[in-house]
XYZ file of C-alpha atoms in Angstrom:
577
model
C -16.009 4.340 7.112
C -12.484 5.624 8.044
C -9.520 2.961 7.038
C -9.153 1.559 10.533
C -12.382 0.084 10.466
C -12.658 -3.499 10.118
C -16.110 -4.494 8.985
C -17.833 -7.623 8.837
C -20.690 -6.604 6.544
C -20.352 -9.141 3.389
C -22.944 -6.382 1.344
C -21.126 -4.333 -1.374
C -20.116 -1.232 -0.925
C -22.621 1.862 -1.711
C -21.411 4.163 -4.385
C -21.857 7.821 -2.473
C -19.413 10.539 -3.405
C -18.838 12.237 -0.439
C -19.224 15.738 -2.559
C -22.996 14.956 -2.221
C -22.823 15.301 1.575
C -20.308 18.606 1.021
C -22.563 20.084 -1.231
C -25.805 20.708 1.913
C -25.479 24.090 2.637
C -22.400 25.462 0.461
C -22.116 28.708 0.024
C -20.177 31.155 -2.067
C -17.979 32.139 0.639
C -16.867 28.136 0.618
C -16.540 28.209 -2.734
C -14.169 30.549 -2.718
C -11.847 29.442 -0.628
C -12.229 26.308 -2.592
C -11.323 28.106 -5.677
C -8.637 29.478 -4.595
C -7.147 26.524 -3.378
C -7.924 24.791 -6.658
C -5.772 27.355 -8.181
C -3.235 27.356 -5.709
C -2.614 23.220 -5.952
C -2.890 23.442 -9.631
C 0.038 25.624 -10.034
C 1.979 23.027 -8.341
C 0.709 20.312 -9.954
C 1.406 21.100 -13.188
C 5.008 21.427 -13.792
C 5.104 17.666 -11.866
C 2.360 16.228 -14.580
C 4.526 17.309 -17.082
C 7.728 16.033 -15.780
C 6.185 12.544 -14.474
C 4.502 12.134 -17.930
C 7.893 12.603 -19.574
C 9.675 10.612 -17.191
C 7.429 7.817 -17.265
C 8.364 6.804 -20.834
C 5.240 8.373 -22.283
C 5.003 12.066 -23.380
C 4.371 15.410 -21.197
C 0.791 15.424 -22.368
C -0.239 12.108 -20.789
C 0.832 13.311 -17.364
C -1.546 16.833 -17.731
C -4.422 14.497 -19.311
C -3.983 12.580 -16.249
C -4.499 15.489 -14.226
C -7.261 16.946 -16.040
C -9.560 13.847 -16.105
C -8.554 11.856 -13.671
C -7.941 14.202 -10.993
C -11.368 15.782 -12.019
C -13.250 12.373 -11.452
C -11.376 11.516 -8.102
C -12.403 14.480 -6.568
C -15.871 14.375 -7.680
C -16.150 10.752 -6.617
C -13.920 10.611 -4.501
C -14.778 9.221 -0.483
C -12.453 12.301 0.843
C -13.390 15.841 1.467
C -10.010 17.132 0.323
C -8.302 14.195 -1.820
C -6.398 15.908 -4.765
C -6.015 13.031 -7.596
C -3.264 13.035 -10.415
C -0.358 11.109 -11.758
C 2.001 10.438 -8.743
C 6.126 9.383 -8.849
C 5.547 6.410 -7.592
C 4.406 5.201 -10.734
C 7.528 6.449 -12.488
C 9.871 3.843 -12.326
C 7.367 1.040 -12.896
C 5.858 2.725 -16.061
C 9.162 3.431 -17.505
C 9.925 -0.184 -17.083
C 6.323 -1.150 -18.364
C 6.631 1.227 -21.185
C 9.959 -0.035 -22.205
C 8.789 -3.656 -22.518
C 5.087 -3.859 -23.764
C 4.844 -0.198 -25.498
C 3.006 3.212 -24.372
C -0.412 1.560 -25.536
C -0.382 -1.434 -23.501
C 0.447 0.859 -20.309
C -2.985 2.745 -20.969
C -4.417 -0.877 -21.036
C -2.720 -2.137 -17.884
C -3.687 1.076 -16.030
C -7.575 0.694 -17.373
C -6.918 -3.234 -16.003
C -5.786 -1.654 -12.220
C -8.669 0.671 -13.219
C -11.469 -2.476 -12.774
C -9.552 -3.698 -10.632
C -10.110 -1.071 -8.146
C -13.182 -0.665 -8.557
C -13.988 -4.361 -7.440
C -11.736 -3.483 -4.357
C -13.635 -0.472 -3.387
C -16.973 -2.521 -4.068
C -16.310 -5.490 -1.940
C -14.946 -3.599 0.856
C -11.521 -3.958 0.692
C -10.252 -0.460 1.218
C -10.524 -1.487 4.991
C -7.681 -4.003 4.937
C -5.335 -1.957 2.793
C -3.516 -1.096 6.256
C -2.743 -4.991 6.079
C 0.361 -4.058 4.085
C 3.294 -4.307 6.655
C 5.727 -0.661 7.318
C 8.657 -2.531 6.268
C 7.178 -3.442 2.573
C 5.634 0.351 1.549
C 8.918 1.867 3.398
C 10.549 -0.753 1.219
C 9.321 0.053 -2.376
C 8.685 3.733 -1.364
C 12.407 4.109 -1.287
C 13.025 2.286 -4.151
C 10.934 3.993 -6.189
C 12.595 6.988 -4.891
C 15.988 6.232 -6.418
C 14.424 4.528 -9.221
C 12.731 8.339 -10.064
C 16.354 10.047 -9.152
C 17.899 7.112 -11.643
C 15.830 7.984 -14.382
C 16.223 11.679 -14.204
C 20.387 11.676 -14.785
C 20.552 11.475 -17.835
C 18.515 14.588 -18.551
C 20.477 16.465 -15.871
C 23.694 16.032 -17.019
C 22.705 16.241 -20.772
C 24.045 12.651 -21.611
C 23.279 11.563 -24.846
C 22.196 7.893 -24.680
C 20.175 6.772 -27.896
C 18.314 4.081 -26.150
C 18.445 4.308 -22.111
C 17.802 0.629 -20.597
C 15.392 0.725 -18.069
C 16.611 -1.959 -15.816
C 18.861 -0.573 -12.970
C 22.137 -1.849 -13.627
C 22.274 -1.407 -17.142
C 21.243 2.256 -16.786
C 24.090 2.558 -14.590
C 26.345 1.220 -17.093
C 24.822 3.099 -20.027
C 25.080 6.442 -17.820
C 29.153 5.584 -17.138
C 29.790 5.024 -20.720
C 28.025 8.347 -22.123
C 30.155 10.779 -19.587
C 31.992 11.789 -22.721
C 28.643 13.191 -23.617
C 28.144 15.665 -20.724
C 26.548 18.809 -21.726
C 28.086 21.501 -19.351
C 25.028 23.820 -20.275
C 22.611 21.348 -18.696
C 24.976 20.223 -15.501
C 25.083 24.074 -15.247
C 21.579 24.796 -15.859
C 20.402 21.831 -13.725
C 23.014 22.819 -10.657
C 21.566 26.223 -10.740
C 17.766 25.343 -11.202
C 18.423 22.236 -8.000
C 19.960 25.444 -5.532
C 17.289 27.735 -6.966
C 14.138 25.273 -6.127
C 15.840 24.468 -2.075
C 16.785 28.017 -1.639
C 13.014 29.581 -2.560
C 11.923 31.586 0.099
C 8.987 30.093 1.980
C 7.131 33.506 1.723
C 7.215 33.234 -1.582
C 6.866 29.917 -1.700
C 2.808 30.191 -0.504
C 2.228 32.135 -3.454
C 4.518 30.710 -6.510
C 5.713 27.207 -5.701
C 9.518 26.806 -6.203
C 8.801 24.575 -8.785
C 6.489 26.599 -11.109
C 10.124 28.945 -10.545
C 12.751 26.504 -11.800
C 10.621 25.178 -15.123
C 9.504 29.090 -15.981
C 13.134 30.128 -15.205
C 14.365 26.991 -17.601
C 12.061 27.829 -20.055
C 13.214 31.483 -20.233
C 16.845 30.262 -20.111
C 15.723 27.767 -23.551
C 13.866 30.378 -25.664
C 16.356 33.603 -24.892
C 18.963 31.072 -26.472
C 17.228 30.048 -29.240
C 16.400 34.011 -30.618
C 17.584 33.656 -34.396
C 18.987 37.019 -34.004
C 21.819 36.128 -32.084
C 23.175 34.102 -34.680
C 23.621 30.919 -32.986
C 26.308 32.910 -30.259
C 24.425 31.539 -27.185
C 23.142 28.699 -28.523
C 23.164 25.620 -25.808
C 22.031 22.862 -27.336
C 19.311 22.220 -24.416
C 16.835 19.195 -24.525
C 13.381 20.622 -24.363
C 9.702 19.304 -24.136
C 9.702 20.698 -28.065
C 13.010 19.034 -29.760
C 12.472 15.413 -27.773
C 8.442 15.125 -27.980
C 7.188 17.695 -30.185
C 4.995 20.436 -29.063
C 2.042 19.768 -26.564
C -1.498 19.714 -28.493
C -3.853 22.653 -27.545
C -7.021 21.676 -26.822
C -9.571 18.579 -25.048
C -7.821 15.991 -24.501
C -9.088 13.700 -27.611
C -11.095 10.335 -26.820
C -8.384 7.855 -28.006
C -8.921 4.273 -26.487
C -5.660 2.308 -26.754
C -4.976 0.101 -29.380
C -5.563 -3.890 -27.582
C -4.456 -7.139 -28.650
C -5.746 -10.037 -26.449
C -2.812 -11.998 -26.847
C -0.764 -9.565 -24.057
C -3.497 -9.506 -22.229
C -1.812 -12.642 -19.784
C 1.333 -10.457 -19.348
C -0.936 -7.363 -18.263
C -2.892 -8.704 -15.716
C 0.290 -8.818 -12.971
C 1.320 -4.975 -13.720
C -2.490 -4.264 -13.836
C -2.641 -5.385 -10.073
C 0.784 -4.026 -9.112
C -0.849 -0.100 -9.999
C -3.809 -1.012 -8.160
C -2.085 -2.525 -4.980
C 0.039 0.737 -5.463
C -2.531 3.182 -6.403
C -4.453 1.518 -2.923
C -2.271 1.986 -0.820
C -1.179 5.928 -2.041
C -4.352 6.908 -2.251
C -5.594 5.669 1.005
C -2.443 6.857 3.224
C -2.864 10.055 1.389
C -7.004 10.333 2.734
C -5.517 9.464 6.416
C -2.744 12.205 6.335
C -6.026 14.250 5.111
C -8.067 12.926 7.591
C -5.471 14.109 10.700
C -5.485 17.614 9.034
C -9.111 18.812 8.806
C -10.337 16.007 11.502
C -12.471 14.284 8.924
C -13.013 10.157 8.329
C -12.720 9.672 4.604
C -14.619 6.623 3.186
C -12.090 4.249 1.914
C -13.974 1.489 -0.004
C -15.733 4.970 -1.835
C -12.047 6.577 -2.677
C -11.165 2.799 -4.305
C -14.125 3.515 -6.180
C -13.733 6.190 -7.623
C -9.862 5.403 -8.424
C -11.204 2.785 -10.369
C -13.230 4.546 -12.434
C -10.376 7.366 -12.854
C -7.682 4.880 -13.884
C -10.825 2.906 -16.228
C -11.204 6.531 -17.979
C -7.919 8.595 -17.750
C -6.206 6.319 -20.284
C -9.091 6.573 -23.198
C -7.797 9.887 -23.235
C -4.282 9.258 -23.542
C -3.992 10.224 -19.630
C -1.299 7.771 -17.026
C -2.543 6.276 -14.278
C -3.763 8.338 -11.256
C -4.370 8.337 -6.915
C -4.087 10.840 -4.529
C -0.992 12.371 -3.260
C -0.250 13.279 -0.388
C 2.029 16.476 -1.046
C -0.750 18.125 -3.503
C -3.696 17.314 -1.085
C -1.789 18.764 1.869
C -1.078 22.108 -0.192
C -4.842 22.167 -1.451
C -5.747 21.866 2.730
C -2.774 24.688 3.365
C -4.687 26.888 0.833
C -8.415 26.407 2.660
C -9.563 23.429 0.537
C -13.260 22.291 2.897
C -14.582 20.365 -0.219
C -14.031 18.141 -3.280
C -14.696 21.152 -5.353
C -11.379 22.544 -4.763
C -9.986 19.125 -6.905
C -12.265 19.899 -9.400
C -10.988 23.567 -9.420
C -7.408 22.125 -9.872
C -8.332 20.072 -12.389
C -9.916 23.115 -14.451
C -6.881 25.408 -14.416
C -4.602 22.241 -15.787
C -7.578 21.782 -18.609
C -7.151 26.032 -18.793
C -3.446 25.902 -19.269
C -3.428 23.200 -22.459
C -6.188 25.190 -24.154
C -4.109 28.315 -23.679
C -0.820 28.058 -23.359
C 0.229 24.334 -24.144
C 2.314 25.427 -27.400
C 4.619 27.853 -24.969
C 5.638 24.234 -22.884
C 8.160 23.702 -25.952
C 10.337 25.316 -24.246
C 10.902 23.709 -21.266
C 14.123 21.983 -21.035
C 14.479 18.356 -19.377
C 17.474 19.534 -16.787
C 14.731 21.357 -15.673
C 11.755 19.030 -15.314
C 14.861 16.582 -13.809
C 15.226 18.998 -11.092
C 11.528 19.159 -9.643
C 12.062 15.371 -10.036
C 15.065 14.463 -8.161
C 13.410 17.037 -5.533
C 10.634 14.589 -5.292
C 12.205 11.854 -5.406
C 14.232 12.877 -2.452
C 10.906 14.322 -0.552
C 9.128 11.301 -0.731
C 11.638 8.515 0.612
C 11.382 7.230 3.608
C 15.463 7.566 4.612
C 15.369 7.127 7.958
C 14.342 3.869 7.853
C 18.343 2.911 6.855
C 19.392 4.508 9.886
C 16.963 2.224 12.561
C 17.923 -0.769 10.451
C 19.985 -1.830 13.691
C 17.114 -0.848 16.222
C 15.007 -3.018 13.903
C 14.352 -7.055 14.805
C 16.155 -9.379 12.200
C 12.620 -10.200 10.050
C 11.293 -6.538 9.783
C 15.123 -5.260 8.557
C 14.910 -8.411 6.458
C 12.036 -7.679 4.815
C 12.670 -3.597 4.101
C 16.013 -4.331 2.421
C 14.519 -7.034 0.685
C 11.674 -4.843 -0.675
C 13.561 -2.195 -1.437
C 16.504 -4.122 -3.397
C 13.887 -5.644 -5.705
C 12.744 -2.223 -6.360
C 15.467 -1.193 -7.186
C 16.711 -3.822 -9.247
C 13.862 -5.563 -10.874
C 10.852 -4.472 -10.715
C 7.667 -3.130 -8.110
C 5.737 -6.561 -9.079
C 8.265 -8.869 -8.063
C 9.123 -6.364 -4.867
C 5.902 -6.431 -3.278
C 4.958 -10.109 -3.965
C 8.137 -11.200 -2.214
C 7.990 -8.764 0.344
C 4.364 -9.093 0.949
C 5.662 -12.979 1.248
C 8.483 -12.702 3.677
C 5.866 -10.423 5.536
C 3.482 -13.100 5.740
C 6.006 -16.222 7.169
C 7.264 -13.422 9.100
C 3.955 -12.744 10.939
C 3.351 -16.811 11.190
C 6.333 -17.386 13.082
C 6.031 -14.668 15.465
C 2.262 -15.324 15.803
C 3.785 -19.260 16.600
C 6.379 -17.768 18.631
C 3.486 -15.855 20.966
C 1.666 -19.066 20.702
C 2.307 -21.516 24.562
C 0.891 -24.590 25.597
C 1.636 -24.808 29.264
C 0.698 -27.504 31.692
C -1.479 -26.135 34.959
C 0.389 -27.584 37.916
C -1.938 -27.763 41.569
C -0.095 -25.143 42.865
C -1.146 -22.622 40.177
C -4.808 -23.889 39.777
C -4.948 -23.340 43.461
C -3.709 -19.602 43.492
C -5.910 -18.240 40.612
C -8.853 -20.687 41.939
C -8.979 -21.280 46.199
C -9.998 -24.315 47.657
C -10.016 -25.743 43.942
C -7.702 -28.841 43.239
C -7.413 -31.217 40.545
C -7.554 -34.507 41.096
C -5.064 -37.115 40.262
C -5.542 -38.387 36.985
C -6.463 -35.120 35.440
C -3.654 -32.514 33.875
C -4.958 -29.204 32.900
C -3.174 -27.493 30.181
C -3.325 -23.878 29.654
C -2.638 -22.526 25.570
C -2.551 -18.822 25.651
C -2.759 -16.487 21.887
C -3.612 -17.272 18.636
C -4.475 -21.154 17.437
C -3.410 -20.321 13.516
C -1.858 -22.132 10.967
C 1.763 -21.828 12.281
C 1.290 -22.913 16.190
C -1.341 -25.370 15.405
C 1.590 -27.992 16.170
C 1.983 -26.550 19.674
C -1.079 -29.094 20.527
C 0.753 -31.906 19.304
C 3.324 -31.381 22.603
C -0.282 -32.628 24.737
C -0.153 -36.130 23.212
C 3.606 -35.923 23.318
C 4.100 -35.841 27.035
C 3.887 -38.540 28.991
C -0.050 -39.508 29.858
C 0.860 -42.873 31.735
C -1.178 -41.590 34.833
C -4.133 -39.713 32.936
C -7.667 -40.127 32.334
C -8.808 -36.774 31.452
C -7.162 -33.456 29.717
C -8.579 -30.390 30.376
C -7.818 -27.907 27.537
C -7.997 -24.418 29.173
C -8.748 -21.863 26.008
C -10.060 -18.356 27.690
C -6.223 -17.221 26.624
C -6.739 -18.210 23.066
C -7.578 -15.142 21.012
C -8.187 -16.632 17.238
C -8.037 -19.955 15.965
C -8.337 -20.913 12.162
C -8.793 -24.443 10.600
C -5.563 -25.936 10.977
C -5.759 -24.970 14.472
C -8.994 -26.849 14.837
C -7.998 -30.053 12.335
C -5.244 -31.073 15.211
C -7.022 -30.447 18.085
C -9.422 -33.401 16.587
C -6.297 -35.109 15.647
C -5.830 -34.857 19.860
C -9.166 -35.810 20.433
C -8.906 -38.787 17.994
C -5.914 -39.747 19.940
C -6.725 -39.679 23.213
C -9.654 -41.315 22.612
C -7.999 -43.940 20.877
C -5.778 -44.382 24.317
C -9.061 -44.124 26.403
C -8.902 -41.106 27.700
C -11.467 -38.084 27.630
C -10.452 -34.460 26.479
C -12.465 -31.400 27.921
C -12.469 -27.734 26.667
C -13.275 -24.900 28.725
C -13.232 -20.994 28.527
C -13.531 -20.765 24.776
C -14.442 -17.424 23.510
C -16.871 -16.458 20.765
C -15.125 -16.698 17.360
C -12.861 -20.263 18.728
C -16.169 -21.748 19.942
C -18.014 -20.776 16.528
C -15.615 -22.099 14.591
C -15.612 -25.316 16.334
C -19.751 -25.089 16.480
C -19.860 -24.901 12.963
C -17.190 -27.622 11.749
C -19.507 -29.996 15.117
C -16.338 -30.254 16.818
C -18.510 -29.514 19.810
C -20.800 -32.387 18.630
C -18.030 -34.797 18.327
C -16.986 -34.365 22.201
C -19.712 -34.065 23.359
C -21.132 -30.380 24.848
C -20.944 -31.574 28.126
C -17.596 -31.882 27.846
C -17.511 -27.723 27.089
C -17.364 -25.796 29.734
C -17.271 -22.296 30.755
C -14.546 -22.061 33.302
C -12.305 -23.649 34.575
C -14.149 -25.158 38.012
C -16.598 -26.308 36.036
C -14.671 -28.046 33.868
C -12.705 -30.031 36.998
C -16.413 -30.824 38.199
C -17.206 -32.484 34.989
C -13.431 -34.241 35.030
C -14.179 -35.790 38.488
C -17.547 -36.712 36.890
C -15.345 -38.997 33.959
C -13.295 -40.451 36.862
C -16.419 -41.391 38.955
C -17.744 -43.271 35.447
C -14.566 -44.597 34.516
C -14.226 -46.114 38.347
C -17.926 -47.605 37.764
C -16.755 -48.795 34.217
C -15.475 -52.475 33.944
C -11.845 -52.237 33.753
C -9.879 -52.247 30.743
C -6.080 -52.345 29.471
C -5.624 -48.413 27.774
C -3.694 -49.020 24.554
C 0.034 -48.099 24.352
């Protein structure tokens, strides 16, 4: 089931890895190439799981734990051939702020919280209405998470020294204004130099030994040549490094550590919990389209949920951040002949190789540099453009982008995609109401689209054409409102309406009730499936009567002349006013 399918099948979801259909028939030529490409997207990805677990408030080893175990279970149970699973920047800015408030531990518990959470997604089918979430919201927070990632990276490359960096936005700024006295020219230097390095790498290189792996070995160099005791302190520059801030990086397993819980936080977990889920959703899912377009394959969407769920439940009882797939590392696993989940799993094992061999030699790594392959990222991955057809944008949609992406920015990814998802929503009601008409049929039209048909006097035909919901269901209250003086029977012509809901349907038996009251008859016609259902099932269709549904709209006049014939037969009476 690809993500633009809409199913109607209540049933949960069946759990079945799509590695056990890739697995018929592989051969060790396939594997290869898989291997390979393993190795390929594991070179890139592990200077960035270093650098996002740093910059996420936790330590460098919680971003390559992430990558080891929950990129290994992603890609084996994964619902994409190609999916490559690991700790992604858009979770910086929100786990920095999350870490900053509730501690490292309760992060691992709100990510093992969007872990269940997921799960239960992927299980009830919800993967398929992921693409619910509106372009202006994900362009939104996807660009403020983008500055919130360059924000949090300044420090580092300038060398400020700031004992306790705020997380908020406008603090930081204020914090990073009043350390300028601090500036270490080393880093500015380093960093400058390591920034034109990384955009000027050559892209024939660049297939081989990612620009990135180039800037954090080059840094590293840079670090250690300085810090040779035999040059008696000379070239000494004073460089942050993974070492001096966080200690060396354990060689080894990651260690089965579940995180310390106290049910008390639990209430203030459960809305960050869901914010990494809806997040993790959403990445992970555009990230199996994108994958989709490039080897012409339908991922299974409600499986991928799945199996983030059960990454995100297990990466953090080993220490590991939250993980989904990303788009940039499952486009260069494709680049590098990736066919099957095994080339994941392959990526996974050369991040597990590098900690049990050469973890200790990370010490070396300065920040500027890690800051660097950040701020690259963070400028890859917004969506920029989307400021510059702000004006070629309607009012609501620009609304609802800035919106987004200010609360990003300035509070927090929670309260950004509630509201935004909000606004979305009343935006979508009032254009669905603005769509919505309830004309009046005069002769002269009834007569074109139908010849030698006429309506009688006493009977007005009104025509509603697109979608009955919640916010047009008042548009039936203008039928009553006109005037009726002359009218005996309303003929409600429906083969325009595409959807109705249950508003919708409580005020067209408010109409009923009301003409009814007045003496006059109401007749439906040209009702398609889902509006007649509906109105089936509530015995609407009971209420009027089903002779008073018809198919079209001839039939319909037919039966009106029939009420007039009875009503002429009928003693007379006074209609209420």
């Amino acid at each position: 089931m690809a993500i633009d399918d809409i199913s109607n099948d209540v049933r949960p979801a069946h759990f079945r890895p799509k590695i056990l259909e890739c697995l018929k028939g592989y051969s060790p030529r396939r594997f290869y190439k898989d291997a390979m490409a393993g190795v390929a997207v594991g070179v890139v990805a592990l200077s960035l799981c270093i650098g996002l677990g740093a910059a996420s408030g936790m330590t460098p080893q919680a971003g390559l734990f992430a990558g080891v175990v929950g990129g290994f279970i992603i890609s084996a149970l994964g619902g994409s051939r190609v999916q490559i699973g690991g700790p992604a920047g858009a979770f910086v800015g929100l786990l920095a702020l999350m870490s900053a408030k509730y501690g490292p531990s309760n992060v691992l518990i709100c990510t093992m919280i969007a872990g269940v959470i997921l799960f239960l997604m992927g299980l009830f089918r919800v993967g398929t209405f992921i693409r619910f979430v509106p372009q202006p919201v994900t362009a939104g927070f996807t660009c403020g998470i983008a500055i919130t990632i360059f924000m949090t990276q300044i420090r580092p490359f300038f060398g400020f020294r700031i004992e306790h960096e705020p997380a908020e936005f406008l603090p930081k700024v204020a914090a990073l204004f009043q350390a300028l006295p601090t500036l270490s020219w080393a880093a500015l230097v380093l960093g400058v130099f390591s920034f034109v390095l990384q955009m000027q790498w050559p892209a024939r290189f660049a297939r081989y030994v990612p620009s990135s792996i180039v800037v954090v070995i080059a840094g590293a160099l840079v670090a250690a040549f300085t810090e040779i005791p035999w040059w008696n302190g000379a070239l000494r520059l004073n460089l942050e490094t993974i070492g001096n801030v966080f200690g060396e990086i354990p060689r080894g397993l990651p260690a089965f550590a579940p995180p310390a819980f106290e049910w008390g936080m639990l209430n203030n977990l459960i809305a960050p919990g869901f914010t990494i889920a809806l997040l993790c959703a959403i990445e992970s899912l555009l990230s199996a389209v994108v994958a989709d377009g490039l080897i012409d394959d339908r991922h299974d969407s409600n499986q991928e949920l799945m199996a983030q769920g059960v990454a995100n439940f297990v990466s953090p009882l080993f220490g590991g951040l939250p993980v989904t797939g990303v788009i940039a590392r499952t486009a260069t696993s494709i680049r590098a002949g990736a066919s099957t989940p095994v080339a994941g799993m392959v990526h996974s094992g050369f991040l597990l190789l590098v900690l049990l061999v050469a973890a200790p030699l990370a010490k070396f790594i300065p920040l500027v540099s890690l800051a660097v392959v950040l701020m690259l990222v963070a400028i890859r991955m917004g969506e920029w453009g989307e400021f510059f057809r702000l004006r070629k944008r309607t009012l609501g949609d620009a609304a609802v982008f800035l919106t987004t992406f200010g609360l990003t920015v300035f509070f927090d990814l929670t309260v950004a995609v509630m509201v935004g998802m909000l606004l979305a929503a009343f935006l979508f009601v009032k254009r669905v109401a603005d769509t919505t008409l309830v004309n009046e049929m005069s002769g002269d039209v009834v007569n074109r689209e139908h010849e030698a048909l006429s309506v009688p006097p006493g009977v007005v035909v009104y025509r509603v054409f697109g979608a009955l919901l919640f916010g047009a269901a008042d548009r039936l209250d203008a039928v009553f409102r006109r005037r009726l003086r002359d009218t005996e029977v309303v003929i409600l012509h429906m083969a325009a309406v595409s959807a109705m809901d249950a508003t919708a349907l409580d005020r067209l038996e408010n109409l009923f009730s009301k003409l009814k009251k007045h003496k006059r008859r109401l007749i439906l016609c040209g009702a398609h499936s889902q509006a007649y259902e509906m109105m089936a099932r509530d015995d609407f269709l009971d209420l009027i009567g089903h002779e008073n549904v018809t198919s079209d709209l001839p039939t319909a006049i037919a039966r009106a002349k029939e009420l007039l014939a009875e009503a002429k037969a009928a003693p007379a009476e006074t209609p209420e006013e």
